Short mmCIF file of C-alpha atoms and ligand atoms in Angstrom, two decimals:
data_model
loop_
_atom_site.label_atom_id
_atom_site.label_comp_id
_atom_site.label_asym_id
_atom_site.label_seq_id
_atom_site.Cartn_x
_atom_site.Cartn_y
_atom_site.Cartn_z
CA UNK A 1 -175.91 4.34 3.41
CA UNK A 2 -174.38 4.01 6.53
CA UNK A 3 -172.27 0.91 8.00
CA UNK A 4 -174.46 -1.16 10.56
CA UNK A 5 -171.04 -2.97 11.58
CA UNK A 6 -169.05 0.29 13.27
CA UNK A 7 -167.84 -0.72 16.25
CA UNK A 8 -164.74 -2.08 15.86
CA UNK A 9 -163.83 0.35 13.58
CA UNK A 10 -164.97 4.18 12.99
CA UNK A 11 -166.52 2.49 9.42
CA UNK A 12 -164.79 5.22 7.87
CA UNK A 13 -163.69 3.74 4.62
CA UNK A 14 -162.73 5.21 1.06
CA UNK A 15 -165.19 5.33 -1.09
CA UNK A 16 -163.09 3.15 -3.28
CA UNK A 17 -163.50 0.74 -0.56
CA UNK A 18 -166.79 0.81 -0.12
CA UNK A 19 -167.64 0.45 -4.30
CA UNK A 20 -165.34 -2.40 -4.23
CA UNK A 21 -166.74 -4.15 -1.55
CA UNK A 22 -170.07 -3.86 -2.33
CA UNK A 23 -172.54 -6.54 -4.10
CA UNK A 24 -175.61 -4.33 -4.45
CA UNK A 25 -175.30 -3.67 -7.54
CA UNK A 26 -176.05 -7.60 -8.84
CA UNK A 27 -177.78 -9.28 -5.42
CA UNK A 28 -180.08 -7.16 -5.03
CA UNK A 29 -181.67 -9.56 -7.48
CA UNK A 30 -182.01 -11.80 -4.33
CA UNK A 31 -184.43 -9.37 -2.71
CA UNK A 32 -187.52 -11.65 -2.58
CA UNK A 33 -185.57 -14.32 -0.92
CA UNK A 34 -183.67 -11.93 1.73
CA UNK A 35 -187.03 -10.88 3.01
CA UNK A 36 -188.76 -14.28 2.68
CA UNK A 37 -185.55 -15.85 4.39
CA UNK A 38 -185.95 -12.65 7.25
CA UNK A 39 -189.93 -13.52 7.78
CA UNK A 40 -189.13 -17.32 8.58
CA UNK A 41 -186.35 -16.31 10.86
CA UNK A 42 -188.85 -13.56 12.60
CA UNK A 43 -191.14 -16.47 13.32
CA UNK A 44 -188.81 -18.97 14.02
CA UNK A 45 -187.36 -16.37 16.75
CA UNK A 46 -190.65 -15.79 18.44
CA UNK A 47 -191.49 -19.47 18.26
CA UNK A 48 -188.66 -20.00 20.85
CA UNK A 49 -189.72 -16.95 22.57
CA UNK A 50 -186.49 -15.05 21.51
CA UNK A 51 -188.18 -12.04 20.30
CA UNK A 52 -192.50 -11.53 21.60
CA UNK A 53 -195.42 -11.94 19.43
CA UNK A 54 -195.46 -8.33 19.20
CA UNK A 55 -191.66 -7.37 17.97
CA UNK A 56 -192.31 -10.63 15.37
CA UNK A 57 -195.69 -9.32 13.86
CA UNK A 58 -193.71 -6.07 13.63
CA UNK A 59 -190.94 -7.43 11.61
CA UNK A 60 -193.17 -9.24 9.50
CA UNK A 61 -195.06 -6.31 8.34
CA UNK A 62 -192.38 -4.14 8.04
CA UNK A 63 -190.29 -6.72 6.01
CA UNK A 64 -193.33 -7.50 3.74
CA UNK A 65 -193.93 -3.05 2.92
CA UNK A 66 -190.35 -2.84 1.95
CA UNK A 67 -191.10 -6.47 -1.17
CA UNK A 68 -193.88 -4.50 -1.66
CA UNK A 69 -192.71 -0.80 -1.76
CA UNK A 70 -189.66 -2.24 -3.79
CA UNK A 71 -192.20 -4.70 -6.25
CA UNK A 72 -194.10 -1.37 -6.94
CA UNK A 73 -191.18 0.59 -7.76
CA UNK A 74 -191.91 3.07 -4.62
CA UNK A 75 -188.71 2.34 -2.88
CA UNK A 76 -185.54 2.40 -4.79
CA UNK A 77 -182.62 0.36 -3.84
CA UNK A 78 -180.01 2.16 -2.70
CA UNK A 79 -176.67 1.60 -4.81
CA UNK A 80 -174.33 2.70 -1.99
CA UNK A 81 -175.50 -0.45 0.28
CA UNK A 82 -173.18 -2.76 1.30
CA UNK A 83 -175.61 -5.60 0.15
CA UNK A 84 -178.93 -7.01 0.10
CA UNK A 85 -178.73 -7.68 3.25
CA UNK A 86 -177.45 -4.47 4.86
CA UNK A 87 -180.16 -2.50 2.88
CA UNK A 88 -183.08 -4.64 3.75
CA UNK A 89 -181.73 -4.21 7.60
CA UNK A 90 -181.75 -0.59 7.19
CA UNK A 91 -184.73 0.04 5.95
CA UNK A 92 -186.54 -2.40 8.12
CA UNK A 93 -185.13 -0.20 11.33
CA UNK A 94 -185.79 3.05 9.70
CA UNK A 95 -189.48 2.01 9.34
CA UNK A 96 -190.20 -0.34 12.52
CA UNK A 97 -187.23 1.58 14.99
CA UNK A 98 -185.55 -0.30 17.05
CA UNK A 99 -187.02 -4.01 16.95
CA UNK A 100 -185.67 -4.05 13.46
CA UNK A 101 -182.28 -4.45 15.38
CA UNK A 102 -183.76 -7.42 16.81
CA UNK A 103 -184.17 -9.41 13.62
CA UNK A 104 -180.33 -10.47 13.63
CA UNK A 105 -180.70 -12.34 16.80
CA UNK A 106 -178.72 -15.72 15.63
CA UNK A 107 -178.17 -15.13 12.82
CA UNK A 108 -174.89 -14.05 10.75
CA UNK A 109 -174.74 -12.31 7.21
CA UNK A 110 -172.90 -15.37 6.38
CA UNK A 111 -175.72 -18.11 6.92
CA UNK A 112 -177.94 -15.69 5.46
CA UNK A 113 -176.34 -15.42 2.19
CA UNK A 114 -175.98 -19.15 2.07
CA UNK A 115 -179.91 -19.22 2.49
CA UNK A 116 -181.04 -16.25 -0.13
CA UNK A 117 -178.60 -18.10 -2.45
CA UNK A 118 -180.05 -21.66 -1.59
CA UNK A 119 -183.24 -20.25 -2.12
CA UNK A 120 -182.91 -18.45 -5.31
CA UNK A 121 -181.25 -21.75 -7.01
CA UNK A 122 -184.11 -23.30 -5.97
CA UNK A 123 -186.44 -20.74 -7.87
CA UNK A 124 -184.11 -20.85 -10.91
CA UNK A 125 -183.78 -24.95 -11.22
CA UNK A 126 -188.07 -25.18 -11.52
CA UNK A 127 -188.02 -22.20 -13.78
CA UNK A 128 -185.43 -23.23 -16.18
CA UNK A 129 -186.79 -27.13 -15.98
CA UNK A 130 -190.43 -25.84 -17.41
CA UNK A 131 -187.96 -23.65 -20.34
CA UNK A 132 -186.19 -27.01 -21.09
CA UNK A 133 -190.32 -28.98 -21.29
CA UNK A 134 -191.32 -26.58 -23.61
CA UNK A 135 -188.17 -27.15 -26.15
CA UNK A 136 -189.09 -30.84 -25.53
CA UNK A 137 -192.56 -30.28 -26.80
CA UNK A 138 -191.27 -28.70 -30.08
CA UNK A 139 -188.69 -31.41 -30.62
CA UNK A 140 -191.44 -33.87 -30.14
CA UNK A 141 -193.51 -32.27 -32.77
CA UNK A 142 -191.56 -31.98 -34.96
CA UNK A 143 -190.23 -35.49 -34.30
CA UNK A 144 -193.96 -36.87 -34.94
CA UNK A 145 -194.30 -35.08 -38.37
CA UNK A 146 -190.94 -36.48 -39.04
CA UNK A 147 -191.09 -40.23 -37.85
CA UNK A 148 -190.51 -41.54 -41.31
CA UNK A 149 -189.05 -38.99 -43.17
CA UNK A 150 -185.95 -40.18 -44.43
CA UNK A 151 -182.01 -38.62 -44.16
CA UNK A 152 -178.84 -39.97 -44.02
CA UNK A 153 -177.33 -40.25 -41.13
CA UNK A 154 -173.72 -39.10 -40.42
CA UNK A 155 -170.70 -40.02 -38.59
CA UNK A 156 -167.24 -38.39 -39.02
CA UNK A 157 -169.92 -35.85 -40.88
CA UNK A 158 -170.05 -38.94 -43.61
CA UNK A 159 -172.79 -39.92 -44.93
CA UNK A 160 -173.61 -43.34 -43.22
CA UNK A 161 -176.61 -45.23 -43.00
CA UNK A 162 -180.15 -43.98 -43.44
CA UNK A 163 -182.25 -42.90 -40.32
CA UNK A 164 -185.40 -40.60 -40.12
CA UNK A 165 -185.35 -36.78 -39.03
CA UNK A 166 -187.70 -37.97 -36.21
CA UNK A 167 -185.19 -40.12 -34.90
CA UNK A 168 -182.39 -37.50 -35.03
CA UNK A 169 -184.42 -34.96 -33.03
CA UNK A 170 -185.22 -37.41 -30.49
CA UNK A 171 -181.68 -38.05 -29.97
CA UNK A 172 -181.92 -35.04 -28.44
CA UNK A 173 -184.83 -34.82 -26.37
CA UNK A 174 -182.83 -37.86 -24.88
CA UNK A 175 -180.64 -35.47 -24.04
CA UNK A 176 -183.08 -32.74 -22.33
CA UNK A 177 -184.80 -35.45 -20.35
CA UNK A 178 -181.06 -36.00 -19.37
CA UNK A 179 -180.46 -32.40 -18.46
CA UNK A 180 -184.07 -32.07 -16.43
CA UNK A 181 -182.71 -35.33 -14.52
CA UNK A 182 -179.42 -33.59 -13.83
CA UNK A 183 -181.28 -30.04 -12.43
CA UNK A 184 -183.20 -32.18 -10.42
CA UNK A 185 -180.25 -33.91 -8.77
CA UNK A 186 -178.98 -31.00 -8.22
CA UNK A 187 -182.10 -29.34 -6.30
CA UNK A 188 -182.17 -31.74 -3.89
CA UNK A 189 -178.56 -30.97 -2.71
CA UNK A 190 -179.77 -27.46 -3.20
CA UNK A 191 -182.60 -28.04 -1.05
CA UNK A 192 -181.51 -28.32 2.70
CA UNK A 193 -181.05 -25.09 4.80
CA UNK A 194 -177.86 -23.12 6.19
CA UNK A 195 -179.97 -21.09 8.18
CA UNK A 196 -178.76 -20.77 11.77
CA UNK A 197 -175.26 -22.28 11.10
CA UNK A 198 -174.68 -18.33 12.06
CA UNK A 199 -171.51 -16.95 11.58
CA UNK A 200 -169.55 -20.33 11.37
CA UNK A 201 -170.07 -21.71 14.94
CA UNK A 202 -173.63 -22.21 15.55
CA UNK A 203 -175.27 -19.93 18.39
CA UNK A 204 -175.91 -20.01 22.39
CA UNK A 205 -179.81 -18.96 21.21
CA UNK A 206 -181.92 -21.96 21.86
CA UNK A 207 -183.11 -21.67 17.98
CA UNK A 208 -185.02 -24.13 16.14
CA UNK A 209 -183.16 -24.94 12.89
CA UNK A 210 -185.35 -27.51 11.57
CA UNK A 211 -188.57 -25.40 12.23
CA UNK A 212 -187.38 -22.44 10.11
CA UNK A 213 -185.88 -24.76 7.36
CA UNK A 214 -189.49 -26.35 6.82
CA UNK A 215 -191.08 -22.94 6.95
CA UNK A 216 -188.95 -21.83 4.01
CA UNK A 217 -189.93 -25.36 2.13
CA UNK A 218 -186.08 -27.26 2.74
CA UNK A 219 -186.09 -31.13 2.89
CA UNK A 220 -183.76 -30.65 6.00
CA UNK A 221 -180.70 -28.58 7.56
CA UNK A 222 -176.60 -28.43 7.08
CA UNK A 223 -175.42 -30.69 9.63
CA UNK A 224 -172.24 -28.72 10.25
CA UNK A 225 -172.23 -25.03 10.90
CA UNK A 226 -168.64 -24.47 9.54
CA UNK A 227 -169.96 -26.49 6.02
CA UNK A 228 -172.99 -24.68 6.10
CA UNK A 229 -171.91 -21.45 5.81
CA UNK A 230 -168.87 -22.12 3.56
CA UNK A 231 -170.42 -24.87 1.10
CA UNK A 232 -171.01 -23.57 -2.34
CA UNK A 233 -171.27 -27.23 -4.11
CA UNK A 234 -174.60 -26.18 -5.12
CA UNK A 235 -173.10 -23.33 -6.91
CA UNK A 236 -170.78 -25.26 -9.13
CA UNK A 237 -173.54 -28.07 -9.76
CA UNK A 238 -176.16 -25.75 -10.79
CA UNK A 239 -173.48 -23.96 -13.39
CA UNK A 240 -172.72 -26.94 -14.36
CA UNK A 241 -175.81 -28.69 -15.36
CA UNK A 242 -176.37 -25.11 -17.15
CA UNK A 243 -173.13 -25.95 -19.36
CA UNK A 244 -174.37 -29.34 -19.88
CA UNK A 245 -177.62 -28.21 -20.82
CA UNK A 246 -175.79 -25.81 -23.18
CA UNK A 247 -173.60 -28.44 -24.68
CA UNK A 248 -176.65 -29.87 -25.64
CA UNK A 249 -178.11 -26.79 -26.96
CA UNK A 250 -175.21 -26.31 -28.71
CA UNK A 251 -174.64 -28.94 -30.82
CA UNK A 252 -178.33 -28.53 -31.67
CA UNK A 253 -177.58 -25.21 -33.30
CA UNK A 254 -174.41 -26.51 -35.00
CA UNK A 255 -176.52 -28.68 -37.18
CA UNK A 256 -179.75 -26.46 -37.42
CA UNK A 257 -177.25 -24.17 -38.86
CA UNK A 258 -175.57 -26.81 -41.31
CA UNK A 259 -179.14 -27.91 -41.92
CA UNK A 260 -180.00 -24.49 -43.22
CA UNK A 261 -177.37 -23.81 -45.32
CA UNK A 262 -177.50 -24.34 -49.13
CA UNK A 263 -174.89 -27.32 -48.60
CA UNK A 264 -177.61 -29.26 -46.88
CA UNK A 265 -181.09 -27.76 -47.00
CA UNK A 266 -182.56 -30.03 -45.10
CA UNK A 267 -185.30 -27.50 -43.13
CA UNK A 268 -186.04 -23.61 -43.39
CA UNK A 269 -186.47 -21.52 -40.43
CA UNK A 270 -188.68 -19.18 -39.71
CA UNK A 271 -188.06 -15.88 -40.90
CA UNK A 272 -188.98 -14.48 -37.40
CA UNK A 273 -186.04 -16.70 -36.23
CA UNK A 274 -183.04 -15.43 -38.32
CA UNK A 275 -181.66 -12.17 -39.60
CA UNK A 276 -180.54 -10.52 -42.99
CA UNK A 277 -177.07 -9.65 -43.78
CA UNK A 278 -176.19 -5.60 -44.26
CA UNK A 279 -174.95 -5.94 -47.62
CA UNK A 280 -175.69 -9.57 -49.04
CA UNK A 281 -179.47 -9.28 -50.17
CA UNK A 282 -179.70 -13.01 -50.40
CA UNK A 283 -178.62 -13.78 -47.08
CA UNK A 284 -181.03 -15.41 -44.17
CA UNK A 285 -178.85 -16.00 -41.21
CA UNK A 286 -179.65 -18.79 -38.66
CA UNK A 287 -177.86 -16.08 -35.97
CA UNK A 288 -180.24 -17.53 -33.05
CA UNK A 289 -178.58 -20.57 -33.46
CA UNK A 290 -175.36 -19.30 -33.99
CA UNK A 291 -175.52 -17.14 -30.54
CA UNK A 292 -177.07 -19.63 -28.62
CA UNK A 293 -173.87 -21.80 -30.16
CA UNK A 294 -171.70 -18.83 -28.59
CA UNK A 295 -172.88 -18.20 -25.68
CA UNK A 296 -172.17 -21.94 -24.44
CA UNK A 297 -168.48 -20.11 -24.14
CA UNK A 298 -169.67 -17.73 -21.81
CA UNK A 299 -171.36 -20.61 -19.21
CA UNK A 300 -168.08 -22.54 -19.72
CA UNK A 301 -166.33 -19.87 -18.13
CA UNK A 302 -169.06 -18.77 -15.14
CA UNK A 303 -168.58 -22.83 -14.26
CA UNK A 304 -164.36 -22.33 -14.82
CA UNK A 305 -165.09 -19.10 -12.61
CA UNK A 306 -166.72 -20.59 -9.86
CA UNK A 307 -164.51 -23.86 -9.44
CA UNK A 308 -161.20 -21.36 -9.34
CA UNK A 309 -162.65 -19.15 -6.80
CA UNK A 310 -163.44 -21.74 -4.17
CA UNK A 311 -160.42 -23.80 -4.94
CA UNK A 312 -158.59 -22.29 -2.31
CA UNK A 313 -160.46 -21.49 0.65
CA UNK A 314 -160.22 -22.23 4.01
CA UNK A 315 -163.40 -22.63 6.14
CA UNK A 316 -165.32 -21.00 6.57
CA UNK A 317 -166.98 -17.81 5.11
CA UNK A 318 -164.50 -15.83 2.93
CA UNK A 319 -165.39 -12.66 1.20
CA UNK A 320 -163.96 -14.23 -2.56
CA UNK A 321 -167.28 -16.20 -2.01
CA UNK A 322 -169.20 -12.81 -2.84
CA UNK A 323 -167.74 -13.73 -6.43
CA UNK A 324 -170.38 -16.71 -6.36
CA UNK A 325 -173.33 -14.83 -7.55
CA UNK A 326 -172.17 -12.98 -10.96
CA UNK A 327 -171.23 -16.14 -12.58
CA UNK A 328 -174.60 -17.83 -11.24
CA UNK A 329 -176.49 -15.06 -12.40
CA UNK A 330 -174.93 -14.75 -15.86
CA UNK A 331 -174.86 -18.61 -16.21
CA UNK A 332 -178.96 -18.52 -15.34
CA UNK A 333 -180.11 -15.87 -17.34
CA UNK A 334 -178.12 -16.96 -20.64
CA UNK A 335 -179.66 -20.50 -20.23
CA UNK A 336 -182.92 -18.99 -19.75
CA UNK A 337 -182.69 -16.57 -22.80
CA UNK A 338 -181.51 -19.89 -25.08
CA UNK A 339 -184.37 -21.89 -23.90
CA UNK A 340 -186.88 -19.18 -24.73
CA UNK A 341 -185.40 -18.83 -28.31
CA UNK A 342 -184.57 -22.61 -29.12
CA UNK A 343 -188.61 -23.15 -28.27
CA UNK A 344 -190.08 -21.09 -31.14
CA UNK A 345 -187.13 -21.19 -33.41
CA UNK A 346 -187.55 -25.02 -32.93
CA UNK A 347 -191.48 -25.22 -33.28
CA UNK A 348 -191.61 -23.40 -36.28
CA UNK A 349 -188.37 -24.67 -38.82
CA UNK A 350 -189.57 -26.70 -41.52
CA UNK A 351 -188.61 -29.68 -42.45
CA UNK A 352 -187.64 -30.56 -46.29
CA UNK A 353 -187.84 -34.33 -47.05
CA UNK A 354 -186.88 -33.86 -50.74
CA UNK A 355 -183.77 -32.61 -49.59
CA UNK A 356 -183.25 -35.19 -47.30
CA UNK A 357 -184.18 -37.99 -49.28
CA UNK A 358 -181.91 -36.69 -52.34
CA UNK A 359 -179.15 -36.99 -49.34
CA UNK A 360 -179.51 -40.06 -48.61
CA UNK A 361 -179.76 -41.46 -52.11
CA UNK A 362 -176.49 -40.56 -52.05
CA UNK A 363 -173.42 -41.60 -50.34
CA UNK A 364 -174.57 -45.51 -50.79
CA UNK A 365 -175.36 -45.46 -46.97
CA UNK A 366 -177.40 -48.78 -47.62
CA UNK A 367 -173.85 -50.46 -48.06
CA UNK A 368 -173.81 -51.77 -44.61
CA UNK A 369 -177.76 -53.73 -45.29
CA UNK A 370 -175.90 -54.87 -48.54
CA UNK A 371 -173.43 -56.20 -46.97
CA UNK A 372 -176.26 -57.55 -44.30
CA UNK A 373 -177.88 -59.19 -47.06
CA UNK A 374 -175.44 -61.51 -47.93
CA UNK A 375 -175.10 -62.62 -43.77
CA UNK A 376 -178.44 -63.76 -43.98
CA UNK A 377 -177.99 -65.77 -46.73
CA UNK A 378 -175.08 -67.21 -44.83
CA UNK A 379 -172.10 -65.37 -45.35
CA UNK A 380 -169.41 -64.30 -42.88
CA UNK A 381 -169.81 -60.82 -42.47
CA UNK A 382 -166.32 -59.66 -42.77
CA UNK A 383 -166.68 -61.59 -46.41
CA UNK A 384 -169.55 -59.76 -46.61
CA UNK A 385 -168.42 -56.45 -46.17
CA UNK A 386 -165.46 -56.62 -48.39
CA UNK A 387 -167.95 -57.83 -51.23
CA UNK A 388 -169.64 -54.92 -50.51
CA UNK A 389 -167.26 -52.37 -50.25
CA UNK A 390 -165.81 -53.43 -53.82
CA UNK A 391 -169.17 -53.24 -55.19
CA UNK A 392 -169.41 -49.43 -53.87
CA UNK A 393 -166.12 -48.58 -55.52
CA UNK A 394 -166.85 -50.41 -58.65
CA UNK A 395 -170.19 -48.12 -58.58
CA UNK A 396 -168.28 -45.22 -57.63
CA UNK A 397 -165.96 -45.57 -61.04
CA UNK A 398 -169.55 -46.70 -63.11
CA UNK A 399 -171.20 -43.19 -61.54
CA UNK A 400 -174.07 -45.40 -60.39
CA UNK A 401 -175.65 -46.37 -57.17
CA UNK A 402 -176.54 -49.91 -55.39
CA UNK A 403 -180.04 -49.86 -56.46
CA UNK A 404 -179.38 -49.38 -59.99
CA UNK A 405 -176.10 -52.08 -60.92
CA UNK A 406 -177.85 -55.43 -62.23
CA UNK A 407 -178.12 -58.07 -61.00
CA UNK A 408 -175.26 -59.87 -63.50
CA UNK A 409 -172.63 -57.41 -61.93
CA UNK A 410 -173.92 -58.11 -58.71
CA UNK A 411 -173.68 -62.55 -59.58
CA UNK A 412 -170.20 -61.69 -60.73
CA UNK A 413 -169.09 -61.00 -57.24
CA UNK A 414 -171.42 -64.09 -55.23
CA UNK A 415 -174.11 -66.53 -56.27
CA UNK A 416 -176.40 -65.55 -52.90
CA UNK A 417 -177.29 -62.49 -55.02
CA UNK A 418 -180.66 -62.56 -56.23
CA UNK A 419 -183.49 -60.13 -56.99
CA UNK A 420 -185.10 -59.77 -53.93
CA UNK A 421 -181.69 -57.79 -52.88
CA UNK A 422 -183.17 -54.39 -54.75
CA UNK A 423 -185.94 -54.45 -51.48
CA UNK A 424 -183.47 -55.18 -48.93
CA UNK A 425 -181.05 -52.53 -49.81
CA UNK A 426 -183.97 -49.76 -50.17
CA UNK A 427 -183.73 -47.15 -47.89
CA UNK A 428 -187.22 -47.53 -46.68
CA UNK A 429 -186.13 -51.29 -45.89
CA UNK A 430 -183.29 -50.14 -44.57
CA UNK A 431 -184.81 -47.73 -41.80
CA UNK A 432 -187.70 -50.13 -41.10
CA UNK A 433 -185.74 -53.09 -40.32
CA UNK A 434 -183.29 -51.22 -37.78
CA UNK A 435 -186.30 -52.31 -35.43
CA UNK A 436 -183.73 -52.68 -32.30
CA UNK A 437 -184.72 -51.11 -29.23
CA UNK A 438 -183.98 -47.45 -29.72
CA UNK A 439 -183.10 -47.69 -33.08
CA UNK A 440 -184.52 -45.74 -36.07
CA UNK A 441 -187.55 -47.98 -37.24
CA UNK A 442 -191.17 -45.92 -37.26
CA UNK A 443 -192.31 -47.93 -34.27
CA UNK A 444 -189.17 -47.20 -32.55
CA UNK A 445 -189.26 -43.69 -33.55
CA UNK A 446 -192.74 -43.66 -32.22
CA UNK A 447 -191.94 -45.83 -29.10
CA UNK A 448 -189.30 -42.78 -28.06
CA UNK A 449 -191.82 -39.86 -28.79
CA UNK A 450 -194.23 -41.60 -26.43
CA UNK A 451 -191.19 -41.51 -23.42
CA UNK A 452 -190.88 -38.12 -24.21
CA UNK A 453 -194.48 -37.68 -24.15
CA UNK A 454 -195.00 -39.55 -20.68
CA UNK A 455 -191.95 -37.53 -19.51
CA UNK A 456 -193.90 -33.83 -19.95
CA UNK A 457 -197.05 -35.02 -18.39
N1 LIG B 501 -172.35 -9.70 0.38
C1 LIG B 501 -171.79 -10.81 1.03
C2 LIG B 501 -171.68 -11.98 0.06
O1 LIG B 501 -172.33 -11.96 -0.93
C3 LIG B 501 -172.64 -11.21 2.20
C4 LIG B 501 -171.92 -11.92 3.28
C5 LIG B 501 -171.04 -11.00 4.01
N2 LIG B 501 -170.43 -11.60 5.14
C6 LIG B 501 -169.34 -11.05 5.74
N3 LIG B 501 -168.86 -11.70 6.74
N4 LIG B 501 -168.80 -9.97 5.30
O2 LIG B 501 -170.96 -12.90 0.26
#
């Protein structure tokens, strides 16, 4: 393709140059926005009587064949373009003649970019916030089947007081409501147009900045030409709510995957959602898990990407901002293909209380409502908890639990023991009593699945 900026220059480069210069190859992907961005500026131009009625209706309909000719697959994009916007240029004056040399009338390729981009974060924040709903349905599902179904839960991977599945799970739709919160920070910083900042300067053109803006569905304009054109903040937020998000994701997987392993076995998945091994006949793999676990890496490093190339720039546009869209893209599309996989591979694991249950019997994780016990009969709880902690070890050398030492062993360490301490210190008790506000009772458990709940609709 030929260079529209000769001039200057005889645009005879190398075709080294030329390969290594060019983004074609990856923002072409920003096709729908270039032309959308090209049809507002069209009609913001003959609004202000810059271009006629005529040359605008022109522009329009040759801007709108080439999404269409392109949509259908009956015009190729050509690979030896600059860029998006070089090819969409070309085209436009190869079909329409020479008004398609009007349609860069105050504009620069600089504020374009900034718009496409703007634009197609836009597209990809509402896209990826329904992806992040639907894992939020299966969690709550699950969550619902799950309210009381007891497991231990862990810290320092220790086994340490009981809690229900339910509760776990919505521990981290907590964390998705989080991440839709953080997208949708980040859209509304998104959400205000560069369009018309021009090259860096602003223009002589008596343009209309704000008219074009709310054509093309922005909350309001850059206030500084130079910023406009050079600001890439959006960038780095968007990448890095994505390697929030996949934090989150992340430590999902981890424990689906300890969850499914013959340590724990505390829920199956789906065969559709893991793989066999080559050799090991017995094997079921929770590799969805596992890659969505790995591929957090890769969004780490699109956000480290990003942050390093615009560390250094001066204002305003420089061409290391081309780098911008690779990471962006890569960040998006990973996040994308995780959300579509956690959904099903979510919605369909099964939960196995037995398993869970046998857990928790274990580990004497009701130590802590032991020791609770004896509060509320009036002990200091630092008495308390030494009490209890001898007990455990005296029922660790025994190869007993809490609930089955008598009651004389229990006397032998206070008088405030009495029968009724078998009920407090069972792990149903024990779950139903943690009745604090966001704790792991039923109701509670229930209470959070209905903020979820009010949250999708
Ligand atoms: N392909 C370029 C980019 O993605 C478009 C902007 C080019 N501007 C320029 N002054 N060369 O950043």
């Amino acid at each position: 393709m030929s260079k529209m900026w000769t001039g200057r220059t005889d645009g005879v480069t190398s075709k080294l140059a030329d390969d290594f210069n060019s983004s074609i190859s990856f923002d072409s992907k920003m096709i729908k926005e270039d032309i959308e961005g090209s049809i507002a500026h069209a009609m913001m131009l003959a609004k202000q009587n810059i271009i006629s009625e005529n040359e605008k209706n022109c522009l329009i309909d040759g801007l709108s064949s080439i999404l269409e000719d392109v949509l259908s697959g009956k015009l190729a994009i050509d690979m030896t373009a600059e860029d998006v916007h070089m090819f969409v240029e070309q085209v436009l004056t190869e079909r329409v003649g020479d008004t398609g040399k009007k349609l860069h009338t105050a504009r620069s390729r600089n504020d374009q970019v900034a718009l496409d981009f703007r634009l197609y974060v836009k597209k990809e924040i509402k896209e990826i916030i329904s992806l992040i709903k639907e894992v939020l349905s299966a969690l709550t599902v699950q969550a619902e089947q799950n309210a009381s179904t007891i497991m231990p839960g862990y810290t320092h991977l220790q086994r340490a007081q009981p809690i229900t599945f339910g509760h776990h799970l919505m521990a981290y739709a907590m964390m998705l409501i989080r991440d839709i919160d953080r997208f949708n920070d980040c859209y509304k910083r998104t959400n205000v147009s560069p369009i018309g900042s021009c090259a860096l300067a602003g223009t002589t053109y008596n343009t209309d900045r704000f008219y074009e803006a709310k054509l093309l569905g922005f909350d309001g304009v850059c206030s500084n030409s130079l910023d406009g054109v050079s600001d890439r903040d959006f960038t780095v937020e968007f990448i890095s709510c994505c390697a929030t998000l996949m934090m989150h994701l992340s430590r999902l997987s981890e424990e689906i995957i300890l969850w499914s392993s013959w340590e724990f076995k505390f829920i199956e998945l789906s065969n559709a959602y893991t793989t066999g091994s080559s050799i090991m006949p017995q094997k079921k793999n929770p590799d969805m898990a596992e890659l969505i676990r790995g591929k957090t890496g890769r969004v780490y490093g699109d956000l480290m990407g990003i942050l390093t190339t615009l560390k250094g720039l001066p204002l305003a546009y420089n061409k290391d901002m081309q780098e911008d869209k690779e990471c962006l893209f890569d960040a998006c599309d990973t996040v994308k293909a995780c959300l579509s996989i956690a959904a099903p591979m979510l919605a369909t694991m099964k939960a196995i209380p037995e398993n869970m249950l046998l857990a928790a019997q274990k580990g004497f994780i009701n130590a802590t409502d032991l020791a609770d016990y004896l509060v509320k009969k009036g002990m200091p709880f630092r008495t308390a908890y030494k009490i209890s902690g001898t007990i455990v070890s005296e029922c660790i050398e025994k190869n007993t639990v809490l609930e089955k030492l008598p009651l004389s062993e229990y006397k032998k360490h206070s008088d405030l023991f009495e029968d009724d301490l078998y009920k407090e210190i069972d792990l149903l008790t024990c779950v139903e009593k943690r009745v604090s506000f966001g704790g792991t009772s039923v109701k509670s458990v229930n209470d959070q699945i209905k903020i979820v709940k009010g949250f999708l609709n």
